[in-house]
mmCIF file of C-alpha atoms and ligand atoms in Angstrom:
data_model
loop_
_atom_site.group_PDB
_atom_site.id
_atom_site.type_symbol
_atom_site.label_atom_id
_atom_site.label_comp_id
_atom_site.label_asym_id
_atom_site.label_seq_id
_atom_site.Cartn_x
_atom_site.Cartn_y
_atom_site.Cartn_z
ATOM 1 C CA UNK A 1 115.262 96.375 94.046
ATOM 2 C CA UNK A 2 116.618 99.920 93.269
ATOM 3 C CA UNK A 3 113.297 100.488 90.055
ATOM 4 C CA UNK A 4 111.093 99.625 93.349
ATOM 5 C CA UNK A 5 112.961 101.952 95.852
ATOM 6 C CA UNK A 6 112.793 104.063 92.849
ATOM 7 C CA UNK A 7 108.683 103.733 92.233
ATOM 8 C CA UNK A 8 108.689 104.023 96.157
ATOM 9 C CA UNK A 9 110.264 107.145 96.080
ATOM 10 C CA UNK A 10 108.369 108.848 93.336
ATOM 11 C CA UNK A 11 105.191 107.730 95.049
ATOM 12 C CA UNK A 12 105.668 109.107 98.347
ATOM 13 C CA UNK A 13 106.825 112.513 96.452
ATOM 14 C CA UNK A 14 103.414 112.588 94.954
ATOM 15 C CA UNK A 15 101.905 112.201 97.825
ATOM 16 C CA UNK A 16 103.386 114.302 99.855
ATOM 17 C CA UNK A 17 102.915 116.619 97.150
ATOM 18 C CA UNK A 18 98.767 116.125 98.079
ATOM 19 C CA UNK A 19 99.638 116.285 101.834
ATOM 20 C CA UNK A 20 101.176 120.218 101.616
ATOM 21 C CA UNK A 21 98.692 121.302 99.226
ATOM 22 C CA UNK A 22 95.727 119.797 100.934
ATOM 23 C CA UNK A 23 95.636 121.846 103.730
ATOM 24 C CA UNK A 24 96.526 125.106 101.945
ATOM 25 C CA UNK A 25 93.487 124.674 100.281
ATOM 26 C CA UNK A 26 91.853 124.396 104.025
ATOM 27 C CA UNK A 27 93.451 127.184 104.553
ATOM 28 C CA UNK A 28 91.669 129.469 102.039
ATOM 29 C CA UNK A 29 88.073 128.082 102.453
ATOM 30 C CA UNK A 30 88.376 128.569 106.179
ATOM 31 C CA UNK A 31 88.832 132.030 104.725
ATOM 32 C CA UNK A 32 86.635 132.091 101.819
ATOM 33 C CA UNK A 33 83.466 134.740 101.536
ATOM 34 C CA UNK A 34 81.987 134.203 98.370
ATOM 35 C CA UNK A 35 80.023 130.979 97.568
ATOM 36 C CA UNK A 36 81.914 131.200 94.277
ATOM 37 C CA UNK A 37 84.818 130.887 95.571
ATOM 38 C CA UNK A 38 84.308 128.048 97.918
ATOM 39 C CA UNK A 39 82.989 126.062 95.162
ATOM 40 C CA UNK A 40 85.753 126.563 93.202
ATOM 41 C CA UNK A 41 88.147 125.533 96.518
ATOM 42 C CA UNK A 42 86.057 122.357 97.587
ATOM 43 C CA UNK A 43 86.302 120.926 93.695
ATOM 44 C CA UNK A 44 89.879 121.822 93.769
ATOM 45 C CA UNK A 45 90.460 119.910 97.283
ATOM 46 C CA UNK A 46 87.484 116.894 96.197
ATOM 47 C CA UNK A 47 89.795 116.200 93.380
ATOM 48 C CA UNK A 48 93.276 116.383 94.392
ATOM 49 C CA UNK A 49 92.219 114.091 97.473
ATOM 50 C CA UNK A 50 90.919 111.945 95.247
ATOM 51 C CA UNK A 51 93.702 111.548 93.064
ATOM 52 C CA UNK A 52 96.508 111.106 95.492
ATOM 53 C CA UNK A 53 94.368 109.086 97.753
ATOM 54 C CA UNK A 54 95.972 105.802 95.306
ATOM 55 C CA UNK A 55 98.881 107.430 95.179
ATOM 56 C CA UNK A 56 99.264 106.889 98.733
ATOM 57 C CA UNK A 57 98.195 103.617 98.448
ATOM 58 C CA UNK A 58 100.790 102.904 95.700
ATOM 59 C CA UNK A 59 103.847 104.832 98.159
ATOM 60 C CA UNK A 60 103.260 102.377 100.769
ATOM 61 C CA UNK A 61 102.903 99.354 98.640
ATOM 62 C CA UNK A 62 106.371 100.184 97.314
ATOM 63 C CA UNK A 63 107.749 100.361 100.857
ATOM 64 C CA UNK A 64 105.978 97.004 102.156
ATOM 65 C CA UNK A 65 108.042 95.094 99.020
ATOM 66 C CA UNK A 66 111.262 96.706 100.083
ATOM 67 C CA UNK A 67 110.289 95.644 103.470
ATOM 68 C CA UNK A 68 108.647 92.174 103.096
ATOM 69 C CA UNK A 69 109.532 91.909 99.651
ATOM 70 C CA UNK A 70 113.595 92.546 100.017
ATOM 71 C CA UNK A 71 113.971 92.126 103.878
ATOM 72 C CA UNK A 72 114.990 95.451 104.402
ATOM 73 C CA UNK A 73 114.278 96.102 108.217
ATOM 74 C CA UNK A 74 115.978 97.533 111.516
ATOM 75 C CA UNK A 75 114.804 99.616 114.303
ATOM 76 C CA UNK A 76 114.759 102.665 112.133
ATOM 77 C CA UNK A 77 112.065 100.811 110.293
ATOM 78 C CA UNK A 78 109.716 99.980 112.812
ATOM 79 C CA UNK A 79 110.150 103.818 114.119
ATOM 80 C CA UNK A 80 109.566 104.792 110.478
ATOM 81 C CA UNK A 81 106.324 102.738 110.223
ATOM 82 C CA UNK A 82 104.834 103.936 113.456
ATOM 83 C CA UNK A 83 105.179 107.672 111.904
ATOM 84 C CA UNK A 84 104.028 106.027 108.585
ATOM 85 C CA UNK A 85 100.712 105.147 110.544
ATOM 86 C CA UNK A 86 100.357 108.525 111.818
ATOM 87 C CA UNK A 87 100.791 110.354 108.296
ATOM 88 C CA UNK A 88 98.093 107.362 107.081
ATOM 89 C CA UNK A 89 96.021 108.921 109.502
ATOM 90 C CA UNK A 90 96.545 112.438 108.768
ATOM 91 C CA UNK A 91 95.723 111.539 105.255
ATOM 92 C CA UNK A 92 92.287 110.360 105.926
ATOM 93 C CA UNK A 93 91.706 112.973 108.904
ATOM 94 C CA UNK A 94 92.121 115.714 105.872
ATOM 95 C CA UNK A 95 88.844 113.379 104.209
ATOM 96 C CA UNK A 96 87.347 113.775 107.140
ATOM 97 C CA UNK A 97 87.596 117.700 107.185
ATOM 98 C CA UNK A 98 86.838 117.802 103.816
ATOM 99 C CA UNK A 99 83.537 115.898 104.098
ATOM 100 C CA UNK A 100 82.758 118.474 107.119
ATOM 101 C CA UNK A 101 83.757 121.851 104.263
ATOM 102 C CA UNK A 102 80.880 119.945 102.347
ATOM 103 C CA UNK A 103 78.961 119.818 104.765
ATOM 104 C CA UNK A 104 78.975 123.767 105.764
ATOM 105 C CA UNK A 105 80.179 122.549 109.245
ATOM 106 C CA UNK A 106 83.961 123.303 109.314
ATOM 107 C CA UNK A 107 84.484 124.826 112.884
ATOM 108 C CA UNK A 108 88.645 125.294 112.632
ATOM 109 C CA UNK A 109 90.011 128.655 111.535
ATOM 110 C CA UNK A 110 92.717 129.607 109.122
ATOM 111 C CA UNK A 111 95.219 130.126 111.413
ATOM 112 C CA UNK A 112 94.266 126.755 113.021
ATOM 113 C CA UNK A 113 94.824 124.964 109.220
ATOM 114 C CA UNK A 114 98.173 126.735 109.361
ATOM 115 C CA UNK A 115 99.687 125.037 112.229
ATOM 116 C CA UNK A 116 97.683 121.605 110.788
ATOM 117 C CA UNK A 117 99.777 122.388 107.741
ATOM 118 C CA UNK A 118 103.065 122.364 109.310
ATOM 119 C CA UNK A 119 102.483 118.220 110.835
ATOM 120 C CA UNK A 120 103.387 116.558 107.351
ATOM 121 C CA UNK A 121 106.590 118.805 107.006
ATOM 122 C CA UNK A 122 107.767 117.924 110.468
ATOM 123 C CA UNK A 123 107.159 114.222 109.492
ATOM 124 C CA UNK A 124 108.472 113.918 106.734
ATOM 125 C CA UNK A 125 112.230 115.437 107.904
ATOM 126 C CA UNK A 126 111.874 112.654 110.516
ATOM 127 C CA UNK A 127 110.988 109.297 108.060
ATOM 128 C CA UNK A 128 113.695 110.745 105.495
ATOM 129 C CA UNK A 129 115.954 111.219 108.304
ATOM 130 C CA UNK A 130 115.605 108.061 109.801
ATOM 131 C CA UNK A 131 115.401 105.993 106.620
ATOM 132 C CA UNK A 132 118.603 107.496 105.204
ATOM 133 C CA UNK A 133 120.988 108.339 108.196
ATOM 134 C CA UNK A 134 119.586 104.893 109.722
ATOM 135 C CA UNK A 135 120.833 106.673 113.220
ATOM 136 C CA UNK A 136 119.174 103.561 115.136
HETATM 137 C C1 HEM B 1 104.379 101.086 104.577
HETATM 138 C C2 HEM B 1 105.165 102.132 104.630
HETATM 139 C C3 HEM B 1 106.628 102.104 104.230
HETATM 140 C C4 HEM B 1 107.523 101.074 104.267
HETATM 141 C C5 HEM B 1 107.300 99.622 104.704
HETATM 142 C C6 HEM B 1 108.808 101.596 103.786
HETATM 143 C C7 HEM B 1 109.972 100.838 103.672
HETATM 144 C C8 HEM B 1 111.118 101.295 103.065
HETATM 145 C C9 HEM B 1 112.309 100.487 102.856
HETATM 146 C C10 HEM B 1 112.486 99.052 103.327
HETATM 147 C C11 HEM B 1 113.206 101.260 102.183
HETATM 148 C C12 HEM B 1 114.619 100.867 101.689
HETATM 149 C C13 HEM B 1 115.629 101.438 102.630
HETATM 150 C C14 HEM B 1 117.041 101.117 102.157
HETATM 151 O O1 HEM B 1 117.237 100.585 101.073
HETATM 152 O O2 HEM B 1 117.969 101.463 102.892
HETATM 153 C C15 HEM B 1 112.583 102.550 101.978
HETATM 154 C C16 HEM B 1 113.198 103.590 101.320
HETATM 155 C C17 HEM B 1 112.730 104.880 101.419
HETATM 156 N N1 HEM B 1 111.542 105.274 102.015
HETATM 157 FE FE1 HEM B 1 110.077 104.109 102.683
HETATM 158 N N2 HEM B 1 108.671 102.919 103.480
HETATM 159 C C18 HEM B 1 107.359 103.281 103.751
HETATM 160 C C19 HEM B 1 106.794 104.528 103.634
HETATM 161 C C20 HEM B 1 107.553 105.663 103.374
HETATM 162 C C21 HEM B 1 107.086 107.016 103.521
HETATM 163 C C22 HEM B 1 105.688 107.415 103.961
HETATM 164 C C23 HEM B 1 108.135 107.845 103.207
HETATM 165 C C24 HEM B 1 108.216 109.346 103.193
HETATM 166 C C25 HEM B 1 107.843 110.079 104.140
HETATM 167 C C26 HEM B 1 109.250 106.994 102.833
HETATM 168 C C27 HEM B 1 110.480 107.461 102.408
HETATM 169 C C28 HEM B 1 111.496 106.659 101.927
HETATM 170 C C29 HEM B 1 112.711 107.154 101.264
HETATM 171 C C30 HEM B 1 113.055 108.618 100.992
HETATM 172 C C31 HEM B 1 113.477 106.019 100.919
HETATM 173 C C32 HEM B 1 114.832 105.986 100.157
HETATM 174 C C33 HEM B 1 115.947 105.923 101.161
HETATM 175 C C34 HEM B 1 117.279 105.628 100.500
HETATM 176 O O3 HEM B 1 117.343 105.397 99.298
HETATM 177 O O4 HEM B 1 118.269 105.667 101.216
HETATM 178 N N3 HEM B 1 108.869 105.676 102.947
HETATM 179 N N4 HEM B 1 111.317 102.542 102.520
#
């Protein structure tokens, strides 16, 4: 059980590693002048979604075998997957944006992929929180 917490834990770094970065990158093409530039910032963000989109994948498989796998539940679980749905969500929402920076038709500003920056932080203090302290 503990090499599969372990995997689950090292997966869900990784991701969340993609999820800060992500919209950093956002954050500069919103800003970017030169067509050189955002090139160089949509291959940068077309590749590092691409390579933690499995990671992602791999993060939550972990967690369903410690859940289904090990029968490791309570309420703090069921709160934990309910924010797990929204960061899935987040995750693909940042594919979504991306696909519209192809596109030429990004409409949010910097300032506005700042604030969008800040969501995974605050969930990610509430699953660790909740899946450690177990406060419910
Ligand atoms: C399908 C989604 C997920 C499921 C079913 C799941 C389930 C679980 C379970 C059952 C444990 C073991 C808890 C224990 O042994 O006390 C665990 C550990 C953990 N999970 Fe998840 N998890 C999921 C996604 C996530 C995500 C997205 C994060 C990060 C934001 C996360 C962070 C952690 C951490 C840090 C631990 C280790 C806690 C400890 O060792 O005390 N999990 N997860």
């Amino acid at each position: 059980m503990l090499w599969v917490k372990a995997f689950h834990i090292i997966f869900v770094t990784s991701w969340f590693a993609g999820l800060f970065y992500l919209p950093r990158i956002f954050v500069n093409l919103a800003m970017a002048r030169e067509d050189a530039e955002r090139e160089r910032l949509l291959l940068m963000s077309h590749k590092l979604y691409r390579f933690v989109t499995p990671i992602a994948a791999l993060a939550l498989l972990f967690g369903l075998w410690l859940w289904l796998g090990y029968g490791i539940t309570g309420v703090w679980l069921h709160i934990k997957l309910l924010l797990v749905v929204i960061l899935v969500a987040y995750h693909f929402y940042c594919g979504r944006l991306l696909a519209l920076f192809k596109q030429g038709r990004n409409t949010h500003s910097h300032v506005w992929y700042r604030w969008f920056n800040e969501i995974p932080v605050l969930l990610l203090m509430a699953v660790v929180i909740l899946v450690v302290v177990k406060p419910l």
